[in-house]
Amino acid sequence: MPRLTRLTPDTAVGAARDLLGDLVSRHGRVSDMVATMAHSPAVLGGYLQLSRAMKRAKLDRKISERISIAIHEKQGCDLCLEAHIDAARGLGVDDDEIERARAGTSEDPAIAAIIELGLQVYREPTAITDEQIERLRGAGYRDREIADVVGVVSLNILTGAFNLVAGLKPGVVTESTY
């Protein structure tokens, strides 16, 4: 059972009401995570801004989904893990590669290296070396894609931590229209 309640445009107040009202008017519905994040307009607004910004990332979406899978496997957010596995499948990532991502790697050495970077940004960014960044450049990644990894990891830390604190889990989503 969720620890925090969902808000609606009718139950939210102030900036949260405005944010939810805008989202519902544009999309017809919002997820449980978004409805629950509305308890903190600062958190919801930050999530929405970072989420929109990361849609402009140059890192290939199939790669960012694999990084997300690796992060959530470690973080333990089953709701996020399920969502990113579904997204990866929707992009054509096969089940073997999804399992490798869950283990923090890939059959492709270049993708394995960028997943490893993502996990290091998550666990211990001080362990990242100049040589590691140079190897990523040698594998064809540009500075923008390397920087995008930090954004992908940051967004996943935010959503996973929020869902874990709020007690949101797969199978108990009550996504609905208002």
mmCIF file of C-alpha atoms in Angstrom:
data_model
loop_
_atom_site.group_PDB
_atom_site.id
_atom_site.type_symbol
_atom_site.label_atom_id
_atom_site.label_comp_id
_atom_site.label_asym_id
_atom_site.label_seq_id
_atom_site.Cartn_x
_atom_site.Cartn_y
_atom_site.Cartn_z
ATOM 1 C CA MET A 1 0.000 0.000 0.000
ATOM 2 C CA PRO A 2 1.409 3.430 -0.887
ATOM 3 C CA ARG A 3 2.771 5.488 1.996
ATOM 4 C CA LEU A 4 1.817 8.821 0.402
ATOM 5 C CA THR A 5 -1.540 9.635 -1.139
ATOM 6 C CA ARG A 6 -2.220 10.599 -4.717
ATOM 7 C CA LEU A 7 -3.351 14.139 -5.294
ATOM 8 C CA THR A 8 -5.727 15.304 -7.997
ATOM 9 C CA PRO A 9 -6.271 18.792 -9.359
ATOM 10 C CA ASP A 10 -9.202 18.961 -6.916
ATOM 11 C CA THR A 11 -7.244 17.864 -3.831
ATOM 12 C CA ALA A 12 -3.950 19.631 -4.562
ATOM 13 C CA VAL A 13 -3.387 23.233 -3.558
ATOM 14 C CA GLY A 14 -1.367 26.149 -4.915
ATOM 15 C CA ALA A 15 1.409 25.362 -7.351
ATOM 16 C CA ALA A 16 0.681 21.628 -7.142
ATOM 17 C CA ARG A 17 -2.890 22.229 -8.294
ATOM 18 C CA ASP A 18 -1.599 24.296 -11.223
ATOM 19 C CA LEU A 19 1.000 21.690 -12.228
ATOM 20 C CA LEU A 20 -1.438 18.772 -12.017
ATOM 21 C CA GLY A 21 -4.207 20.717 -13.737
ATOM 22 C CA ASP A 22 -1.880 21.561 -16.624
ATOM 23 C CA LEU A 23 -0.680 17.963 -16.951
ATOM 24 C CA VAL A 24 -4.188 16.529 -16.848
ATOM 25 C CA SER A 25 -5.456 19.049 -19.400
ATOM 26 C CA ARG A 26 -2.608 18.158 -21.773
ATOM 27 C CA HIS A 27 -2.484 14.390 -21.220
ATOM 28 C CA GLY A 28 -5.869 13.459 -19.757
ATOM 29 C CA ARG A 29 -4.215 11.597 -16.887
ATOM 30 C CA VAL A 30 -1.073 11.392 -14.808
ATOM 31 C CA SER A 31 0.789 8.466 -13.289
ATOM 32 C CA ASP A 32 0.645 7.602 -9.617
ATOM 33 C CA MET A 33 4.204 8.877 -9.249
ATOM 34 C CA VAL A 34 3.354 12.292 -10.683
ATOM 35 C CA ALA A 35 0.124 12.542 -8.687
ATOM 36 C CA THR A 36 2.030 11.667 -5.527
ATOM 37 C CA MET A 37 4.978 13.952 -6.301
ATOM 38 C CA ALA A 38 2.502 16.835 -6.302
ATOM 39 C CA HIS A 39 2.792 16.897 -2.500
ATOM 40 C CA SER A 40 5.999 18.808 -3.232
ATOM 41 C CA PRO A 41 5.635 21.228 -6.135
ATOM 42 C CA ALA A 42 9.413 21.684 -5.987
ATOM 43 C CA VAL A 43 10.024 17.953 -6.519
ATOM 44 C CA LEU A 44 7.319 17.644 -9.177
ATOM 45 C CA GLY A 45 8.516 20.743 -11.013
ATOM 46 C CA GLY A 46 12.128 19.579 -10.885
ATOM 47 C CA TYR A 47 11.174 16.131 -12.132
ATOM 48 C CA LEU A 48 9.155 17.580 -15.017
ATOM 49 C CA GLN A 49 11.943 19.966 -16.031
ATOM 50 C CA LEU A 50 14.663 17.308 -15.901
ATOM 51 C CA SER A 51 12.448 14.806 -17.703
ATOM 52 C CA ARG A 52 11.759 17.298 -20.512
ATOM 53 C CA ALA A 53 15.431 18.228 -20.724
ATOM 54 C CA MET A 54 16.519 14.597 -21.011
ATOM 55 C CA LYS A 55 14.210 14.116 -23.990
ATOM 56 C CA ARG A 56 16.715 16.336 -25.819
ATOM 57 C CA ALA A 57 19.660 14.106 -24.878
ATOM 58 C CA LYS A 58 21.875 12.865 -27.690
ATOM 59 C CA LEU A 59 22.562 9.546 -25.974
ATOM 60 C CA ASP A 60 20.777 6.810 -27.910
ATOM 61 C CA ARG A 61 17.523 5.922 -26.182
ATOM 62 C CA LYS A 62 18.240 2.180 -26.340
ATOM 63 C CA ILE A 63 21.423 2.878 -24.386
ATOM 64 C CA SER A 64 19.792 5.217 -21.871
ATOM 65 C CA GLU A 65 17.109 2.610 -21.165
ATOM 66 C CA ARG A 66 19.809 0.012 -20.481
ATOM 67 C CA ILE A 67 21.545 2.427 -18.112
ATOM 68 C CA SER A 68 18.189 2.989 -16.394
ATOM 69 C CA ILE A 69 17.670 -0.764 -16.055
ATOM 70 C CA ALA A 70 21.115 -1.176 -14.488
ATOM 71 C CA ILE A 71 20.476 1.677 -12.039
ATOM 72 C CA HIS A 72 17.074 0.393 -10.933
ATOM 73 C CA GLU A 73 18.365 -3.148 -10.561
ATOM 74 C CA LYS A 74 20.820 -1.740 -8.006
ATOM 75 C CA GLN A 75 18.454 0.843 -6.478
ATOM 76 C CA GLY A 76 15.629 -1.648 -6.051
ATOM 77 C CA CYS A 77 12.760 0.350 -7.544
ATOM 78 C CA ASP A 78 10.663 -2.399 -9.122
ATOM 79 C CA LEU A 79 8.172 0.107 -10.541
ATOM 80 C CA CYS A 80 10.920 1.931 -12.433
ATOM 81 C CA LEU A 81 12.686 -1.299 -13.409
ATOM 82 C CA GLU A 82 9.480 -2.659 -14.937
ATOM 83 C CA ALA A 83 8.826 0.602 -16.796
ATOM 84 C CA HIS A 84 12.353 0.747 -18.246
ATOM 85 C CA ILE A 85 12.329 -2.917 -19.257
ATOM 86 C CA ASP A 86 9.024 -2.307 -21.077
ATOM 87 C CA ALA A 87 10.478 0.795 -22.741
ATOM 88 C CA ALA A 88 13.625 -1.082 -23.808
ATOM 89 C CA ARG A 89 11.538 -3.889 -25.293
ATOM 90 C CA GLY A 90 9.430 -1.293 -27.099
ATOM 91 C CA LEU A 91 12.628 0.058 -28.655
ATOM 92 C CA GLY A 92 13.652 -3.412 -29.831
ATOM 93 C CA VAL A 93 16.184 -4.327 -27.138
ATOM 94 C CA ASP A 94 16.080 -8.107 -26.873
ATOM 95 C CA ASP A 95 15.630 -10.045 -23.631
ATOM 96 C CA ASP A 96 19.278 -11.182 -23.542
ATOM 97 C CA GLU A 97 20.454 -7.563 -23.640
ATOM 98 C CA ILE A 98 17.883 -6.613 -21.008
ATOM 99 C CA GLU A 99 19.281 -9.328 -18.724
ATOM 100 C CA ARG A 100 22.803 -8.102 -19.411
ATOM 101 C CA ALA A 101 21.698 -4.547 -18.552
ATOM 102 C CA ARG A 102 20.270 -5.860 -15.268
ATOM 103 C CA ALA A 103 23.745 -7.270 -14.604
ATOM 104 C CA GLY A 104 25.310 -3.909 -15.530
ATOM 105 C CA THR A 105 26.797 -4.853 -18.876
ATOM 106 C CA SER A 106 26.154 -5.491 -22.580
ATOM 107 C CA GLU A 107 27.403 -7.827 -25.260
ATOM 108 C CA ASP A 108 28.611 -4.717 -27.118
ATOM 109 C CA PRO A 109 31.806 -3.484 -25.409
ATOM 110 C CA ALA A 110 31.017 0.180 -26.146
ATOM 111 C CA ILE A 111 27.545 -0.099 -24.603
ATOM 112 C CA ALA A 112 28.969 -2.070 -21.661
ATOM 113 C CA ALA A 113 31.433 0.773 -21.062
ATOM 114 C CA ILE A 114 28.734 3.476 -21.003
ATOM 115 C CA ILE A 115 26.522 1.345 -18.714
ATOM 116 C CA GLU A 116 29.544 0.958 -16.432
ATOM 117 C CA LEU A 117 29.949 4.749 -16.408
ATOM 118 C CA GLY A 118 26.274 5.125 -15.477
ATOM 119 C CA LEU A 119 26.672 2.716 -12.578
ATOM 120 C CA GLN A 120 29.773 4.543 -11.399
ATOM 121 C CA VAL A 121 27.964 7.884 -11.539
ATOM 122 C CA TYR A 122 25.278 6.218 -9.407
ATOM 123 C CA ARG A 123 27.566 4.467 -6.907
ATOM 124 C CA GLU A 124 30.869 6.286 -6.788
ATOM 125 C CA PRO A 125 31.506 9.160 -9.184
ATOM 126 C CA THR A 126 34.877 9.848 -7.544
ATOM 127 C CA ALA A 127 36.119 6.525 -8.994
ATOM 128 C CA ILE A 128 35.723 7.719 -12.599
ATOM 129 C CA THR A 129 39.119 8.150 -14.232
ATOM 130 C CA ASP A 130 40.487 10.206 -17.099
ATOM 131 C CA GLU A 131 41.416 6.951 -18.807
ATOM 132 C CA GLN A 132 37.848 5.702 -18.559
ATOM 133 C CA ILE A 133 36.536 8.862 -20.237
ATOM 134 C CA GLU A 134 39.183 8.537 -22.946
ATOM 135 C CA ARG A 135 38.120 4.913 -23.557
ATOM 136 C CA LEU A 136 34.526 6.099 -23.966
ATOM 137 C CA ARG A 137 35.682 8.699 -26.491
ATOM 138 C CA GLY A 138 37.658 5.960 -28.258
ATOM 139 C CA ALA A 139 34.459 3.893 -28.403
ATOM 140 C CA GLY A 140 32.782 6.756 -30.286
ATOM 141 C CA TYR A 141 31.020 8.640 -27.500
ATOM 142 C CA ARG A 142 31.175 12.414 -27.627
ATOM 143 C CA ASP A 143 31.368 14.652 -24.578
ATOM 144 C CA ARG A 144 27.668 15.467 -24.861
ATOM 145 C CA GLU A 145 26.691 11.800 -24.672
ATOM 146 C CA ILE A 146 29.014 11.269 -21.710
ATOM 147 C CA ALA A 147 27.444 14.277 -19.971
ATOM 148 C CA ASP A 148 23.969 12.952 -20.820
ATOM 149 C CA VAL A 149 24.751 9.860 -18.718
ATOM 150 C CA VAL A 150 24.833 12.082 -15.617
ATOM 151 C CA GLY A 151 21.366 13.395 -16.492
ATOM 152 C CA VAL A 152 19.988 9.900 -17.100
ATOM 153 C CA VAL A 153 21.365 8.687 -13.778
ATOM 154 C CA SER A 154 20.093 11.774 -11.928
ATOM 155 C CA LEU A 155 16.585 11.355 -13.292
ATOM 156 C CA ASN A 156 16.588 7.674 -12.320
ATOM 157 C CA ILE A 157 17.846 8.389 -8.818
ATOM 158 C CA LEU A 158 15.047 10.928 -8.358
ATOM 159 C CA THR A 159 12.237 8.735 -9.638
ATOM 160 C CA GLY A 160 13.427 5.549 -7.990
ATOM 161 C CA ALA A 161 14.052 7.144 -4.614
ATOM 162 C CA PHE A 162 10.707 8.922 -4.743
ATOM 163 C CA ASN A 163 8.807 5.740 -5.614
ATOM 164 C CA LEU A 164 10.565 3.812 -2.846
ATOM 165 C CA VAL A 165 9.830 6.487 -0.219
ATOM 166 C CA ALA A 166 6.214 6.838 -1.401
ATOM 167 C CA GLY A 167 5.733 3.062 -1.422
ATOM 168 C CA LEU A 168 4.716 2.931 -5.087
ATOM 169 C CA LYS A 169 5.020 -0.552 -6.582
ATOM 170 C CA PRO A 170 4.131 -2.298 -9.820
ATOM 171 C CA GLY A 171 0.704 -3.851 -9.959
ATOM 172 C CA VAL A 172 -0.894 -1.322 -7.637
ATOM 173 C CA VAL A 173 -0.879 1.593 -10.042
ATOM 174 C CA THR A 174 -4.169 3.436 -10.108
ATOM 175 C CA GLU A 175 -3.485 5.624 -13.113
ATOM 176 C CA SER A 176 -6.734 7.203 -14.147
ATOM 177 C CA THR A 177 -8.338 10.173 -15.752
ATOM 178 C CA TYR A 178 -9.713 13.018 -13.663
#
